[in-house]
Short mmCIF file of C-alpha atoms in Angstrom, two decimals:
data_model
loop_
_atom_site.label_atom_id
_atom_site.label_comp_id
_atom_site.label_asym_id
_atom_site.label_seq_id
_atom_site.Cartn_x
_atom_site.Cartn_y
_atom_site.Cartn_z
CA MET A 1 -65.08 -29.96 -36.09
CA LYS A 2 -66.63 -30.97 -32.77
CA GLU A 3 -70.12 -29.64 -32.07
CA PRO A 4 -70.28 -27.16 -29.18
CA LYS A 5 -71.91 -28.19 -25.93
CA VAL A 6 -75.17 -26.29 -25.38
CA ILE A 7 -76.50 -25.59 -21.88
CA GLN A 8 -79.68 -23.66 -21.20
CA ILE A 9 -80.22 -21.51 -18.12
CA VAL A 10 -83.97 -21.14 -17.63
CA GLY A 11 -86.37 -19.83 -15.03
CA TYR A 12 -88.87 -17.13 -14.36
CA LYS A 13 -88.11 -13.42 -14.49
CA ASN A 14 -85.72 -12.02 -11.85
CA THR A 15 -84.37 -15.38 -10.70
CA GLY A 16 -80.72 -14.54 -11.44
CA LYS A 17 -80.37 -16.13 -14.88
CA THR A 18 -78.28 -13.33 -16.39
CA THR A 19 -76.09 -13.08 -13.30
CA LEU A 20 -75.43 -16.82 -13.37
CA VAL A 21 -74.71 -16.78 -17.12
CA CYS A 22 -72.19 -13.94 -16.67
CA ARG A 23 -70.46 -15.70 -13.77
CA LEU A 24 -70.22 -18.92 -15.78
CA ILE A 25 -68.84 -17.09 -18.83
CA GLU A 26 -66.18 -15.34 -16.73
CA LYS A 27 -65.00 -18.63 -15.20
CA LEU A 28 -65.12 -20.51 -18.53
CA GLN A 29 -62.99 -17.79 -20.13
CA ILE A 30 -60.43 -18.11 -17.33
CA ASP A 31 -60.42 -21.88 -17.97
CA GLY A 32 -59.62 -21.23 -21.65
CA PHE A 33 -62.96 -22.06 -23.25
CA MET A 34 -64.43 -20.27 -26.28
CA VAL A 35 -67.94 -19.37 -25.12
CA GLY A 36 -71.00 -18.22 -27.02
CA ALA A 37 -74.04 -16.71 -25.32
CA ILE A 38 -77.59 -16.48 -26.63
CA LYS A 39 -80.47 -14.75 -24.87
CA HIS A 40 -84.15 -15.11 -25.58
CA ASP A 41 -86.11 -11.95 -24.84
CA ALA A 42 -89.85 -12.41 -24.54
CA HIS A 43 -90.33 -8.70 -25.14
CA GLU A 44 -89.23 -6.26 -27.80
CA PHE A 45 -85.68 -5.08 -27.31
CA GLU A 46 -83.57 -2.28 -28.68
CA LEU A 47 -79.89 -3.06 -28.97
CA ASP A 48 -78.68 0.15 -30.53
CA MET A 49 -78.54 3.56 -28.86
CA GLU A 50 -80.76 6.35 -30.05
CA GLY A 51 -78.98 8.78 -32.34
CA ARG A 52 -76.21 6.39 -33.39
CA ASP A 53 -75.77 5.68 -37.12
CA THR A 54 -76.96 2.07 -36.91
CA TRP A 55 -79.99 3.17 -34.88
CA MET A 56 -80.84 5.65 -37.65
CA TYR A 57 -80.47 2.86 -40.26
CA GLN A 58 -83.01 0.79 -38.31
CA LYS A 59 -85.43 3.68 -37.94
CA ALA A 60 -85.12 4.34 -41.70
CA GLY A 61 -86.33 0.77 -42.29
CA ALA A 62 -83.26 -1.35 -43.07
CA ASP A 63 -84.00 -5.09 -42.72
CA SER A 64 -80.41 -5.92 -41.71
CA ILE A 65 -77.75 -3.68 -40.25
CA ALA A 66 -74.10 -4.54 -39.69
CA ILE A 67 -71.34 -2.65 -37.96
CA THR A 68 -67.75 -3.78 -37.64
CA SER A 69 -64.60 -2.33 -36.14
CA ASP A 70 -61.10 -3.60 -36.75
CA LYS A 71 -59.86 -1.36 -33.95
CA GLY A 72 -62.38 -2.76 -31.46
CA ASN A 73 -62.13 -6.24 -33.03
CA GLU A 74 -65.91 -6.68 -33.05
CA THR A 75 -68.84 -7.08 -35.40
CA CYS A 76 -72.57 -6.85 -34.81
CA ILE A 77 -75.27 -7.80 -37.30
CA ILE A 78 -78.88 -6.98 -36.55
CA HIS A 79 -81.57 -8.73 -38.60
CA LYS A 80 -85.09 -7.38 -38.26
CA LYS A 81 -86.59 -10.89 -37.99
CA TYR A 82 -86.88 -13.70 -35.47
CA THR A 83 -84.13 -16.32 -35.69
CA PRO A 84 -84.78 -19.80 -34.25
CA LEU A 85 -82.38 -21.07 -31.58
CA ASN A 86 -80.92 -23.85 -33.75
CA LYS A 87 -79.89 -21.30 -36.41
CA LEU A 88 -78.26 -19.07 -33.79
CA ILE A 89 -76.35 -22.09 -32.46
CA MET A 90 -75.18 -22.97 -35.98
CA GLN A 91 -73.65 -19.50 -36.25
CA MET A 92 -71.55 -20.24 -33.14
CA LYS A 93 -70.38 -23.73 -34.06
CA ASP A 94 -66.73 -22.73 -33.56
CA LYS A 95 -67.29 -22.30 -29.81
CA ASP A 96 -66.59 -24.93 -27.14
CA LEU A 97 -69.73 -24.13 -25.18
CA ILE A 98 -72.86 -22.10 -25.83
CA ILE A 99 -74.87 -20.87 -22.87
CA VAL A 100 -78.48 -20.13 -23.75
CA GLU A 101 -80.58 -17.97 -21.46
CA GLY A 102 -84.24 -18.77 -21.89
CA PHE A 103 -86.00 -20.74 -24.65
CA LYS A 104 -87.62 -22.94 -21.94
CA LEU A 105 -89.29 -25.27 -24.44
CA GLU A 106 -86.18 -26.12 -26.46
CA LYS A 107 -84.58 -29.60 -26.24
CA TYR A 108 -81.13 -28.83 -24.81
CA GLN A 109 -79.89 -29.68 -21.32
CA LYS A 110 -81.30 -27.21 -18.82
CA ILE A 111 -80.30 -25.76 -15.49
CA VAL A 112 -83.42 -24.33 -13.85
CA MET A 113 -83.23 -21.28 -11.59
CA ILE A 114 -85.48 -21.45 -8.51
CA LYS A 115 -85.91 -18.39 -6.30
CA SER A 116 -89.14 -19.26 -4.47
CA GLU A 117 -91.20 -22.34 -3.61
CA ASP A 118 -93.87 -21.64 -6.23
CA GLU A 119 -91.24 -21.97 -8.97
CA ILE A 120 -90.35 -25.58 -8.10
CA GLU A 121 -93.02 -26.83 -10.55
CA LEU A 122 -90.68 -25.85 -13.39
CA LEU A 123 -88.47 -28.80 -12.50
CA SER A 124 -91.17 -31.28 -13.53
CA SER A 125 -92.77 -29.29 -16.33
CA LEU A 126 -89.65 -28.86 -18.50
CA GLU A 127 -87.75 -31.53 -20.41
CA ASN A 128 -84.06 -32.35 -20.17
CA VAL A 129 -83.49 -30.68 -16.78
CA ILE A 130 -80.05 -31.64 -15.44
CA ALA A 131 -79.94 -29.48 -12.28
CA ALA A 132 -81.51 -26.72 -10.25
CA VAL A 133 -79.75 -23.60 -9.00
CA THR A 134 -81.57 -22.17 -6.02
CA TRP A 135 -81.84 -19.30 -3.62
CA ILE A 136 -83.76 -21.53 -1.18
CA PRO A 137 -83.27 -25.10 0.07
CA VAL A 138 -84.88 -27.46 -2.46
CA LYS A 139 -84.93 -31.23 -2.92
CA PHE A 140 -86.39 -32.69 -6.09
CA ASN A 141 -86.07 -36.42 -6.76
CA ASP A 142 -82.42 -37.24 -7.57
CA LEU A 143 -81.78 -33.94 -9.34
CA PRO A 144 -78.55 -32.14 -8.38
CA VAL A 145 -79.35 -28.87 -6.60
CA PHE A 146 -76.78 -26.09 -6.24
CA SER A 147 -76.69 -22.82 -4.35
CA ILE A 148 -76.64 -19.70 -6.53
CA ASP A 149 -73.07 -19.06 -5.32
CA ASP A 150 -71.69 -22.55 -6.00
CA ILE A 151 -70.22 -21.71 -9.44
CA ASN A 152 -67.47 -24.37 -9.29
CA SER A 153 -69.94 -27.20 -8.69
CA ILE A 154 -72.24 -25.92 -11.43
CA LEU A 155 -69.29 -25.84 -13.83
CA SER A 156 -68.23 -29.35 -12.80
CA LEU A 157 -71.69 -30.57 -13.71
CA ILE A 158 -71.56 -28.75 -17.06
CA TYR A 159 -68.11 -30.21 -17.84
CA SER A 160 -69.39 -33.71 -17.05
CA GLN A 161 -72.32 -33.52 -19.51
CA LYS A 162 -72.03 -35.08 -22.95
#
């Protein structure tokens, strides 16, 4: 089985990372790709809704909670522990492409979101940057720079990566 391609979308808060990831996923699905998505949250998050059974299991102290629905054709497993990115990727090895939002210091190819001039320093401070997606005009060495709305060009770059 071929390993999935992994692309990271990184940047500071409120730079449009989630919006870009969603737009890429929608287009990749239309193009017939199996896509996985992983998000790093620097804060505590709560996935389940208060009052639901799985929420009550968590509040009671369960270390892992799973819910599955054959009718909805979906499964969710919540582990009450941190899982490193490489282990999350291994769980999605059947996908064609995995888009990772965040995890700035990981080794995978990165597209950096730039919304203002003071964020340009990210382009030189991170490793394995393959492009910038910007809200403002930016030039940085020979790095490809795309407008936030240029989804087709961003996807062309992603398709061309090894």
